[in-house]
Tab-separated table of C-alpha atoms in Angstrom:
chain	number	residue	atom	x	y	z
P	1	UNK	CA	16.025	5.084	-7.738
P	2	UNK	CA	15.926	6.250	-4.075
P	3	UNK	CA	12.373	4.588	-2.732
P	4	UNK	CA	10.910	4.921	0.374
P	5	UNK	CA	8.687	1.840	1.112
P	6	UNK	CA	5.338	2.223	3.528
P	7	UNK	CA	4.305	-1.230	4.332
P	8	UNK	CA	3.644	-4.159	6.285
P	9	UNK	CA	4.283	-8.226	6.401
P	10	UNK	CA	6.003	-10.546	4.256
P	11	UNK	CA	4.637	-8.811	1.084
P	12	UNK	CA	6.267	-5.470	1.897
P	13	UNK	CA	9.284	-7.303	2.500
P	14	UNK	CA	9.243	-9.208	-0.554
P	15	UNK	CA	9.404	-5.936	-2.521
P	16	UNK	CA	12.037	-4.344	-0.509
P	17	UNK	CA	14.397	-7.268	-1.141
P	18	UNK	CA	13.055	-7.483	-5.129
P	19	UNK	CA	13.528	-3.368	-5.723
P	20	UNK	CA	17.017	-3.990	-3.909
P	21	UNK	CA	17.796	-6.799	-6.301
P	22	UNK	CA	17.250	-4.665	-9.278
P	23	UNK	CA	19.973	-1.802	-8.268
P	24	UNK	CA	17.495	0.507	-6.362
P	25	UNK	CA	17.892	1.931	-2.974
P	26	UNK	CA	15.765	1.899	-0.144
P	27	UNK	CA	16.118	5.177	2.014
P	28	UNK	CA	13.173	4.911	4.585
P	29	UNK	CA	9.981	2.940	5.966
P	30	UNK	CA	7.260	2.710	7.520
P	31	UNK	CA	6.066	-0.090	9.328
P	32	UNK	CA	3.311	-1.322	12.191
P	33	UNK	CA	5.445	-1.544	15.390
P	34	UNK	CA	3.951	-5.116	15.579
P	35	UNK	CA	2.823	-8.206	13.957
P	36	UNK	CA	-1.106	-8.089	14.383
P	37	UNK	CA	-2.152	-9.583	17.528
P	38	UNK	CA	1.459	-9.147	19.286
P	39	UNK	CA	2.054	-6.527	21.561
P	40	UNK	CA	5.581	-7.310	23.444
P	41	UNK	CA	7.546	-4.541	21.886
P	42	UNK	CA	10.850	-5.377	23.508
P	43	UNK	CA	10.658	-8.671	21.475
P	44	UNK	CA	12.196	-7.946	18.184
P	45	UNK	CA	10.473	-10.996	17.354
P	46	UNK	CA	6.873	-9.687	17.657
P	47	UNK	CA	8.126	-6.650	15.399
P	48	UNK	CA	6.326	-6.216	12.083
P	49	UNK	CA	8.520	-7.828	9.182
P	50	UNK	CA	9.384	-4.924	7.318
P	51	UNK	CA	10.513	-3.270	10.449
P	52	UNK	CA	12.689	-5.993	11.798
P	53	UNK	CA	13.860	-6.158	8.013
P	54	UNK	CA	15.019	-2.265	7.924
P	55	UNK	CA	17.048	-2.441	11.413
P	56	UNK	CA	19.727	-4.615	10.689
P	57	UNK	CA	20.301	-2.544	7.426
P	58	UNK	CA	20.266	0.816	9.391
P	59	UNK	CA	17.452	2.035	7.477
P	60	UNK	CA	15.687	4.474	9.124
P	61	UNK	CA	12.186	3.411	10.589
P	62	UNK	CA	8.757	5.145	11.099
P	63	UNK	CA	5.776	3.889	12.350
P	64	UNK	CA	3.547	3.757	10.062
P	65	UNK	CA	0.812	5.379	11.874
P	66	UNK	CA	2.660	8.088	12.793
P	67	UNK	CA	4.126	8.718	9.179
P	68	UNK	CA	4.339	12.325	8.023
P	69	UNK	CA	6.214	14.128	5.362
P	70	UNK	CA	8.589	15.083	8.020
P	71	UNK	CA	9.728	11.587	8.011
P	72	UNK	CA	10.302	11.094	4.396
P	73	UNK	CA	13.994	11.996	3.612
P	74	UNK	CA	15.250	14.183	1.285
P	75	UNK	CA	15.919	13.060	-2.448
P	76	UNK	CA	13.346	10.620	-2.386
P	77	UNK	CA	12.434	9.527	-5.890
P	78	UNK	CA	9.455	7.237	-5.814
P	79	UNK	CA	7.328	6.764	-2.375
P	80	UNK	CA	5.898	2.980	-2.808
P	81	UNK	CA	2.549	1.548	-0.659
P	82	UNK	CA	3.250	-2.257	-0.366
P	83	UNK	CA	0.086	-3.845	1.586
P	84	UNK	CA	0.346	-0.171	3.530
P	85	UNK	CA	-2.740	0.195	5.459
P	86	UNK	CA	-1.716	4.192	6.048
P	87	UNK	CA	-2.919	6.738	4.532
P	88	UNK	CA	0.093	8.602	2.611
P	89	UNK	CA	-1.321	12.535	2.478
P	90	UNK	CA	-0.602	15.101	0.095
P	91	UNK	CA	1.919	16.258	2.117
P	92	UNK	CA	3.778	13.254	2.429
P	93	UNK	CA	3.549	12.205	-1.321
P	94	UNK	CA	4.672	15.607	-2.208
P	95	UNK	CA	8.444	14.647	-0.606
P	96	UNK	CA	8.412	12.164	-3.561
P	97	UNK	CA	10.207	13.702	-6.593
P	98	UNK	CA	9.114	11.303	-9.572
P	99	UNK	CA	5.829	9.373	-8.324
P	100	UNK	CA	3.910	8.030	-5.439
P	101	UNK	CA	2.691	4.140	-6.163
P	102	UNK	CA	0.742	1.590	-4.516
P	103	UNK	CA	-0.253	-1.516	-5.457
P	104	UNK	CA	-3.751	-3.272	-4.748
P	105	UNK	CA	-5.267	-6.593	-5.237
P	106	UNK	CA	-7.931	-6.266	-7.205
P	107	UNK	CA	-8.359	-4.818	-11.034
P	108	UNK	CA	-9.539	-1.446	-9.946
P	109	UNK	CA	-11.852	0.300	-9.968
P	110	UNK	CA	-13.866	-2.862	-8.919
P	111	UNK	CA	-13.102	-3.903	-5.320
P	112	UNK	CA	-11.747	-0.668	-3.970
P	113	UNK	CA	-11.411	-0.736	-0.142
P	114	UNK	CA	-9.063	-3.038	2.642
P	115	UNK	CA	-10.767	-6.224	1.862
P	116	UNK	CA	-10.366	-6.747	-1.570
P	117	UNK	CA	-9.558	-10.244	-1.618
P	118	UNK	CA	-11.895	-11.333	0.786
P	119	UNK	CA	-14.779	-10.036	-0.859
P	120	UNK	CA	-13.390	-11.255	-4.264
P	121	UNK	CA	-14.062	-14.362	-2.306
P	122	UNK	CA	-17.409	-13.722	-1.080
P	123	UNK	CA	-18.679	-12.534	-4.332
P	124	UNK	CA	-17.826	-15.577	-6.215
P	125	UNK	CA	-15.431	-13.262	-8.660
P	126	UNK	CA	-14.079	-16.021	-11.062
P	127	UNK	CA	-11.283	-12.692	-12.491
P	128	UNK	CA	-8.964	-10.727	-10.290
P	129	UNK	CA	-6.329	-9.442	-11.150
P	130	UNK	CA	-3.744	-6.592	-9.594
P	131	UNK	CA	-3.357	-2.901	-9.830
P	132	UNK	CA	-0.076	-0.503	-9.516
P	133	UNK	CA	-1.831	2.875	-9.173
P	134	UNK	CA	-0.770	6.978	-8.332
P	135	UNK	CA	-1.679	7.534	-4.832
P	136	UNK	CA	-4.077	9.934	-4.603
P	137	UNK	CA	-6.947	11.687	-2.181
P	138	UNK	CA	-8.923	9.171	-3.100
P	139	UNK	CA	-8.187	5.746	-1.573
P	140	UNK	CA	-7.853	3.280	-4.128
P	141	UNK	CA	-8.751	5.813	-7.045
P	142	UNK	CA	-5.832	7.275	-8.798
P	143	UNK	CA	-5.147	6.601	-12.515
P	144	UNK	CA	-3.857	3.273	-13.017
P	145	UNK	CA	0.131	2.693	-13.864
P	146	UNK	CA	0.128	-1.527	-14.058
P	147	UNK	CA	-2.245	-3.876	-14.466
P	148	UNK	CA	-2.711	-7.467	-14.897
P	149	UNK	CA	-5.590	-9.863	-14.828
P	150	UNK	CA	-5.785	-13.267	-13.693
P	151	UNK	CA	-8.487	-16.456	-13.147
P	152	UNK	CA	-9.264	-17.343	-9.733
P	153	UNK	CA	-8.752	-21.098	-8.870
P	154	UNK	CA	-11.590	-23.329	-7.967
P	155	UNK	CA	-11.594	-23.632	-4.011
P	156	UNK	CA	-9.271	-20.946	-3.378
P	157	UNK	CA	-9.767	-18.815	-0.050
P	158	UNK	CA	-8.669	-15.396	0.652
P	159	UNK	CA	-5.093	-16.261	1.840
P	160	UNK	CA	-4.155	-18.750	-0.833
P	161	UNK	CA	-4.980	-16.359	-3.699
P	162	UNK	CA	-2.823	-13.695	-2.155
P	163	UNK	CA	-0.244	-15.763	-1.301
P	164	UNK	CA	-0.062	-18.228	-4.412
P	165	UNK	CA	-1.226	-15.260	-6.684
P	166	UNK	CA	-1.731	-11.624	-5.978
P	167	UNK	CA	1.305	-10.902	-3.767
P	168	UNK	CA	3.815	-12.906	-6.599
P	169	UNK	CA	1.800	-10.153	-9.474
P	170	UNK	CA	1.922	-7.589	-6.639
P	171	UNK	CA	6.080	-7.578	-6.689
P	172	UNK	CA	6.303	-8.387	-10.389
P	173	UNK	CA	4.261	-5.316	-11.264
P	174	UNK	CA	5.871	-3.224	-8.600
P	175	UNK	CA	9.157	-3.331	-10.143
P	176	UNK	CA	7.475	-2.584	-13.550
P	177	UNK	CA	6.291	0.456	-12.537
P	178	UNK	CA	9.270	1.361	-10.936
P	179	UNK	CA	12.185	0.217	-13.837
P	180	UNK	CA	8.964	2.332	-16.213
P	181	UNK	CA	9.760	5.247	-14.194
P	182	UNK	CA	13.711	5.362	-14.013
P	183	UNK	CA	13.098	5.243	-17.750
P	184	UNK	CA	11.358	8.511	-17.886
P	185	UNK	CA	8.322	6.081	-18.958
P	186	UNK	CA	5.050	7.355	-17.088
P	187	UNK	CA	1.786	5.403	-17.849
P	188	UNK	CA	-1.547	7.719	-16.064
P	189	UNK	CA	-4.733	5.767	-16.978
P	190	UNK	CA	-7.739	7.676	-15.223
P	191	UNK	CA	-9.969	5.036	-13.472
P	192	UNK	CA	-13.588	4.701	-14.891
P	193	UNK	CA	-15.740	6.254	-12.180
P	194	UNK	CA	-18.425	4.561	-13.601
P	195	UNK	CA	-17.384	1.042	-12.940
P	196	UNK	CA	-16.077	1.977	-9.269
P	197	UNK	CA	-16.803	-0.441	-6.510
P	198	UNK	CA	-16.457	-0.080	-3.213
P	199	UNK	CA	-16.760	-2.304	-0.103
P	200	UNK	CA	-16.136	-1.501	3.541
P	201	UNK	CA	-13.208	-3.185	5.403
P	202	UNK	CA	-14.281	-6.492	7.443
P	203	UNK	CA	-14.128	-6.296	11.115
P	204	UNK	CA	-11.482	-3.280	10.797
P	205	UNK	CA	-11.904	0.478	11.810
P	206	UNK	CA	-12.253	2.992	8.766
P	207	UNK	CA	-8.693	4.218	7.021
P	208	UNK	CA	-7.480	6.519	9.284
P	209	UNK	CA	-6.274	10.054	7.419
P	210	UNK	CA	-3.836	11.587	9.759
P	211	UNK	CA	-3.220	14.620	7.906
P	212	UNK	CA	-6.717	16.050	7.810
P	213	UNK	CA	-6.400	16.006	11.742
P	214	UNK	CA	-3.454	18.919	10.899
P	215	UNK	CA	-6.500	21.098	9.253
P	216	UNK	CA	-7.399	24.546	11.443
P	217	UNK	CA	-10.749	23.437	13.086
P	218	UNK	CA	-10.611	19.332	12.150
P	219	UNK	CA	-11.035	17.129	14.664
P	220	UNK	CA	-10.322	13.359	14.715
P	221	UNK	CA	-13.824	12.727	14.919
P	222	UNK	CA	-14.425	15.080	11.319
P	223	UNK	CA	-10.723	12.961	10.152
P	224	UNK	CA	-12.691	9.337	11.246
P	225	UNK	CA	-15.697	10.096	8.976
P	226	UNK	CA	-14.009	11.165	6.085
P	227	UNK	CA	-12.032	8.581	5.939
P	228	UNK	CA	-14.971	6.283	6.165
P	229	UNK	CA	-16.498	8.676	2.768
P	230	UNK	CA	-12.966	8.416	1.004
P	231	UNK	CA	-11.961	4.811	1.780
């Protein structure tokens, strides 16, 4: 399958090198220009991983907060959100020709929103678990394609269940998905509304919807509080 990969950090690279592993081909993606709290960009090594990853490779390279559907190449299968904090618009999935999949750490539709982890944390949540869902208009909220629970360890913090836990599940169901849809095999299970949770990013600006600044008559201001409605 020909993916294009909209990411960030060691995660995102993890699945690059896992989906390359398994025959697939990675055509495009979209990065931060940074690691957070760098901002040397002639220093390859402040670049965000995925992003120093892609160069040597000559795979083409957009920054993620500048990604359109301009950017997304032609005879793109499957566009894949690993640990992408940008929003992927209609337009953009639309340049995908089989599916548009991202994968979040919690076992939606509880926890949707940038912090799951951290406020599986705070809430004392002894289940988690990790979701590979459609990406949709509605952040975090698109039918479900993977998921797989698992028991938080006693004394765990944020960082040690993704990095011990969630990310490992993250990959693994990834590259379900993904093998799932080269077979022709497309699992849609609508999320229950009714159990929905949502919690607002910690110390981090709303998700920023870049599209809806395209709209006759939207302004970023109108793009800055929908995204704050939506996710």
């Amino acid at each position: 399958m020909h993916i294009y990969l909209s990411g960030q950090g060691a995660f995102a690279v993890q699945v690059a090198e896992a989906l390359l592993d398994e025959g697939h081909k990675i055509v495009g993606a979209a990065a931060p220009r940074l690691r957070k709290g760098q901002s040397d960009e002639g220093n390859a090594m402040c670049w965000d991983r995925l992003r120093s990853w892609a160069y040597p490779r000559d795979i083409p390279w957009t920054d993620s907060a500048e990604l359109r559907a301009r950017h997304v190449p032609d005879g793109v299968d499957i566009i894949l959100a690993a640990h992408s904090h940008a929003f992927l618009g209609r337009q953009t999935r639309a340049r995908a020709g089989v599916a548009a999949i991202g994968y979040h750490p919690s076992l939606l539709p509880l926890h949707r929103g940038r912090d799951a982890i951290r406020w599986t944390i705070r809430d004392g949540d002894k289940v988690t678990g990790g979701s590979v869902y459609h990406l949709t208009e509605r952040t975090d909220g698109g039918p479900i394609a993977a998921q797989e629970h698992l028991f938080v360890p006693p004394g765990s913090t944020a960082q040690s269940l993704w990095r011990d836990h969630l990310a490992p599940l993250g990959v693994r169901l990834l590259l379900k998905v993904v093998t799932d849809l080269a077979a022709d095999r497309r699992i849609e299970v609508p999320q229950d509304e009714a159990l929905a949770t949502w919690e607002p990013a910690m110390g981090a600006p709303p998700l920023f919807k870049p599209e809806l600044i395209a709209l006759p008559g939207t302004t970023r201001v109108d793009a800055s509080r929908w995204a704050l409605h939506e996710g």
